[in-house]
Amino acid sequence: MNLRLHEKPDHIYIYIYNLDKTCFAWDPSLVKHGTAVGMKGLRIAEGNVSENTAVVACVPVNGSSLLPLTVFKAANFWSTWKRKHDLQGTFYSCSGTDGHLAHIDIGTIEHAKKNNVTILKPPAHTSDILLPLDKSCFHSLKCKWDETLVTWYRENKRAMSKNEFLLLKT
């Protein structure tokens, strides 16, 4: 598709956002760390990752941040999952599946087209290179989450609930 943007530079407004999703496992036995000799360790989730919560973060190019979207795997959202101490304005949602939360749906595409917005999406499996949230933010956050989760599990010795997920501080 040729947008012929060179012919209409006054119509170009660039808003660059790094949007990415990461999942937080609720079971510490599902999080493994692996490495090859002489290489930096990698965090790998394995096993049944159905018990997790997804968080979608969006950071504009200017370095500010937008409030996150927390997505629980459930048919319906229960108001008891949201607590008074949550960040005001944080968004919550539910999804029956966890694999397509950050993908663009037809409604978004139609809305963008109607408003003359062109959406540029990076190729699949390139977000770690092109969109730095995984390495710059999520990696250190998830390492801290792993420590918090192991401590919580040792103290409680039972499965975590959705209410408790939001109470944990990393």
mmCIF file of C-alpha atoms in Angstrom:
data_model
loop_
_atom_site.group_PDB
_atom_site.id
_atom_site.type_symbol
_atom_site.label_atom_id
_atom_site.label_comp_id
_atom_site.label_asym_id
_atom_site.label_seq_id
_atom_site.Cartn_x
_atom_site.Cartn_y
_atom_site.Cartn_z
ATOM 1 C CA MET A 1 0.000 0.000 0.000
ATOM 2 C CA ASN A 2 1.419 3.370 -1.000
ATOM 3 C CA LEU A 3 0.125 6.140 1.264
ATOM 4 C CA ARG A 4 1.855 8.864 -0.796
ATOM 5 C CA LEU A 5 2.786 10.657 2.414
ATOM 6 C CA HIS A 6 5.541 12.572 0.650
ATOM 7 C CA GLU A 7 2.810 14.520 -1.162
ATOM 8 C CA LYS A 8 1.046 15.608 2.035
ATOM 9 C CA PRO A 9 3.594 16.175 4.829
ATOM 10 C CA ASP A 10 1.204 18.475 6.693
ATOM 11 C CA HIS A 11 -1.056 15.447 7.247
ATOM 12 C CA ILE A 12 1.582 13.464 9.095
ATOM 13 C CA TYR A 13 1.303 13.343 12.861
ATOM 14 C CA ILE A 14 3.577 10.844 14.465
ATOM 15 C CA TYR A 15 2.497 9.304 17.711
ATOM 16 C CA ILE A 16 4.788 6.447 18.587
ATOM 17 C CA TYR A 17 3.753 4.124 21.382
ATOM 18 C CA ASN A 18 5.456 1.015 22.611
ATOM 19 C CA LEU A 19 2.565 -1.276 23.509
ATOM 20 C CA ASP A 20 3.244 -4.759 24.759
ATOM 21 C CA LYS A 21 1.698 -7.467 26.897
ATOM 22 C CA THR A 22 3.307 -9.598 29.534
ATOM 23 C CA CYS A 23 1.880 -12.337 31.739
ATOM 24 C CA PHE A 24 2.464 -12.861 35.430
ATOM 25 C CA ALA A 25 2.297 -16.522 36.480
ATOM 26 C CA TRP A 26 0.572 -17.319 39.769
ATOM 27 C CA ASP A 27 2.447 -20.561 40.349
ATOM 28 C CA PRO A 28 6.172 -20.246 41.132
ATOM 29 C CA SER A 29 6.834 -23.783 39.871
ATOM 30 C CA LEU A 30 5.969 -22.590 36.347
ATOM 31 C CA VAL A 31 8.807 -20.065 36.209
ATOM 32 C CA LYS A 32 12.205 -21.433 35.281
ATOM 33 C CA HIS A 33 15.490 -19.722 34.596
ATOM 34 C CA GLY A 34 17.741 -21.254 31.982
ATOM 35 C CA THR A 35 21.056 -20.317 30.450
ATOM 36 C CA ALA A 36 23.859 -21.614 28.302
ATOM 37 C CA VAL A 37 27.416 -21.527 29.648
ATOM 38 C CA GLY A 38 28.721 -17.959 29.514
ATOM 39 C CA MET A 39 25.340 -16.477 28.551
ATOM 40 C CA LYS A 40 22.942 -14.285 30.506
ATOM 41 C CA GLY A 41 20.084 -16.211 32.173
ATOM 42 C CA LEU A 42 16.661 -16.253 30.519
ATOM 43 C CA ARG A 43 13.302 -16.312 32.274
ATOM 44 C CA ILE A 44 11.068 -19.023 30.842
ATOM 45 C CA ALA A 45 7.490 -19.830 31.823
ATOM 46 C CA GLU A 46 6.550 -23.445 31.303
ATOM 47 C CA GLY A 47 3.874 -25.929 32.226
ATOM 48 C CA ASN A 48 0.221 -24.935 32.605
ATOM 49 C CA VAL A 49 0.318 -21.146 32.284
ATOM 50 C CA SER A 50 -3.480 -20.882 32.382
ATOM 51 C CA GLU A 51 -3.194 -19.457 35.890
ATOM 52 C CA ASN A 52 -1.742 -16.072 35.126
ATOM 53 C CA THR A 53 -2.743 -12.458 34.719
ATOM 54 C CA ALA A 54 -1.839 -10.404 31.675
ATOM 55 C CA VAL A 55 -0.840 -6.761 31.863
ATOM 56 C CA VAL A 56 -0.787 -4.528 28.802
ATOM 57 C CA ALA A 57 1.499 -1.516 29.099
ATOM 58 C CA CYS A 58 1.758 1.431 26.735
ATOM 59 C CA VAL A 59 4.612 3.922 26.824
ATOM 60 C CA PRO A 60 4.708 6.917 24.470
ATOM 61 C CA VAL A 61 8.020 7.815 22.831
ATOM 62 C CA ASN A 62 8.366 10.836 25.142
ATOM 63 C CA GLY A 63 8.953 8.477 28.102
ATOM 64 C CA SER A 64 5.735 9.181 29.977
ATOM 65 C CA SER A 65 3.422 6.263 30.609
ATOM 66 C CA LEU A 66 -0.228 5.445 30.303
ATOM 67 C CA LEU A 67 -2.054 3.504 32.980
ATOM 68 C CA PRO A 68 -1.885 -0.276 32.472
ATOM 69 C CA LEU A 69 -4.631 -2.648 31.410
ATOM 70 C CA THR A 70 -4.881 -5.710 33.663
ATOM 71 C CA VAL A 71 -6.587 -8.659 31.977
ATOM 72 C CA PHE A 72 -7.815 -11.577 34.047
ATOM 73 C CA LYS A 73 -8.606 -14.939 32.504
ATOM 74 C CA ALA A 74 -12.315 -15.155 33.299
ATOM 75 C CA ALA A 75 -15.727 -14.901 31.704
ATOM 76 C CA ASN A 76 -16.743 -11.897 33.823
ATOM 77 C CA PHE A 77 -14.975 -9.233 35.859
ATOM 78 C CA TRP A 78 -15.862 -9.119 39.555
ATOM 79 C CA SER A 79 -15.701 -5.751 41.312
ATOM 80 C CA THR A 80 -14.043 -7.422 44.328
ATOM 81 C CA TRP A 81 -10.897 -7.947 42.221
ATOM 82 C CA LYS A 82 -10.333 -4.197 42.093
ATOM 83 C CA ARG A 83 -9.140 -2.645 45.328
ATOM 84 C CA LYS A 84 -9.255 0.888 46.738
ATOM 85 C CA HIS A 85 -5.455 1.169 46.633
ATOM 86 C CA ASP A 86 -5.181 0.429 42.891
ATOM 87 C CA LEU A 87 -3.791 3.161 40.674
ATOM 88 C CA GLN A 88 -6.694 5.464 39.934
ATOM 89 C CA GLY A 89 -7.722 5.085 36.308
ATOM 90 C CA THR A 90 -6.150 1.635 35.832
ATOM 91 C CA PHE A 91 -8.172 -0.395 33.356
ATOM 92 C CA TYR A 92 -9.381 -3.943 33.994
ATOM 93 C CA SER A 93 -10.807 -6.516 31.638
ATOM 94 C CA CYS A 94 -11.411 -10.234 31.208
ATOM 95 C CA SER A 95 -10.646 -12.625 28.421
ATOM 96 C CA GLY A 96 -11.547 -16.263 27.999
ATOM 97 C CA THR A 97 -8.184 -16.783 26.327
ATOM 98 C CA ASP A 98 -4.852 -15.074 26.794
ATOM 99 C CA GLY A 99 -3.193 -15.237 23.412
ATOM 100 C CA HIS A 100 -4.705 -12.365 21.453
ATOM 101 C CA LEU A 101 -5.100 -9.518 23.921
ATOM 102 C CA ALA A 102 -2.779 -7.054 22.239
ATOM 103 C CA HIS A 103 -3.803 -7.865 18.676
ATOM 104 C CA ILE A 104 -5.800 -5.404 16.624
ATOM 105 C CA ASP A 105 -9.407 -6.330 15.952
ATOM 106 C CA ILE A 106 -11.588 -5.313 13.001
ATOM 107 C CA GLY A 107 -13.376 -2.634 15.039
ATOM 108 C CA THR A 108 -10.092 -0.865 15.750
ATOM 109 C CA ILE A 109 -9.084 -1.053 12.098
ATOM 110 C CA GLU A 110 -12.428 0.353 10.943
ATOM 111 C CA HIS A 111 -12.239 3.187 13.475
ATOM 112 C CA ALA A 112 -8.698 4.069 12.382
ATOM 113 C CA LYS A 113 -9.670 3.991 8.709
ATOM 114 C CA LYS A 114 -12.710 6.212 9.310
ATOM 115 C CA ASN A 115 -10.446 8.750 11.069
ATOM 116 C CA ASN A 116 -7.626 8.585 8.491
ATOM 117 C CA VAL A 117 -5.233 6.896 10.908
ATOM 118 C CA THR A 118 -2.633 4.487 9.553
ATOM 119 C CA ILE A 119 -1.611 1.757 11.977
ATOM 120 C CA LEU A 120 1.889 0.395 11.513
ATOM 121 C CA LYS A 121 2.425 -2.931 13.235
ATOM 122 C CA PRO A 122 5.841 -4.614 13.520
ATOM 123 C CA PRO A 123 6.288 -8.123 12.114
ATOM 124 C CA ALA A 124 5.470 -11.050 14.405
ATOM 125 C CA HIS A 125 8.145 -12.120 16.901
ATOM 126 C CA THR A 126 10.174 -8.897 16.540
ATOM 127 C CA SER A 127 8.843 -6.948 19.519
ATOM 128 C CA ASP A 128 11.895 -7.773 21.646
ATOM 129 C CA ILE A 129 14.042 -5.993 19.052
ATOM 130 C CA LEU A 130 11.767 -3.207 17.844
ATOM 131 C CA LEU A 131 9.763 -2.492 20.997
ATOM 132 C CA PRO A 132 11.981 -2.400 24.073
ATOM 133 C CA LEU A 133 9.398 -2.885 26.867
ATOM 134 C CA ASP A 134 10.290 -6.569 27.232
ATOM 135 C CA LYS A 135 13.946 -5.877 27.952
ATOM 136 C CA SER A 136 13.787 -2.423 29.512
ATOM 137 C CA CYS A 137 10.803 -2.801 31.873
ATOM 138 C CA PHE A 138 9.185 -6.221 31.924
ATOM 139 C CA HIS A 139 12.347 -8.262 32.515
ATOM 140 C CA SER A 140 13.338 -6.583 35.782
ATOM 141 C CA LEU A 141 9.695 -6.346 36.912
ATOM 142 C CA LYS A 142 9.152 -10.056 36.299
ATOM 143 C CA CYS A 143 12.338 -11.027 38.129
ATOM 144 C CA LYS A 144 11.070 -9.074 41.145
ATOM 145 C CA TRP A 145 7.603 -10.651 40.661
ATOM 146 C CA ASP A 146 9.186 -14.122 40.756
ATOM 147 C CA GLU A 147 10.780 -13.346 44.143
ATOM 148 C CA THR A 148 7.508 -11.932 45.496
ATOM 149 C CA LEU A 149 5.538 -14.917 44.216
ATOM 150 C CA VAL A 150 7.887 -17.476 45.771
ATOM 151 C CA THR A 151 7.735 -15.648 49.114
ATOM 152 C CA TRP A 152 3.919 -15.474 48.956
ATOM 153 C CA TYR A 153 3.642 -19.162 48.062
ATOM 154 C CA ARG A 154 5.957 -20.217 50.920
ATOM 155 C CA GLU A 155 3.870 -18.217 53.399
ATOM 156 C CA ASN A 156 0.433 -19.336 52.116
ATOM 157 C CA LYS A 157 1.011 -22.814 50.623
ATOM 158 C CA ARG A 158 -2.074 -22.604 48.391
ATOM 159 C CA ALA A 159 -3.201 -21.277 45.044
ATOM 160 C CA MET A 160 -3.473 -17.511 44.707
ATOM 161 C CA SER A 161 -6.816 -15.831 43.993
ATOM 162 C CA LYS A 162 -7.472 -12.914 41.664
ATOM 163 C CA ASN A 163 -8.142 -10.701 44.706
ATOM 164 C CA GLU A 164 -4.712 -11.545 46.093
ATOM 165 C CA PHE A 165 -2.915 -10.891 42.807
ATOM 166 C CA LEU A 166 -3.716 -7.185 43.013
ATOM 167 C CA LEU A 167 -2.641 -7.009 46.666
ATOM 168 C CA LEU A 168 0.910 -8.202 46.067
ATOM 169 C CA LYS A 169 3.548 -5.491 45.860
ATOM 170 C CA THR A 170 6.804 -6.002 44.001
#
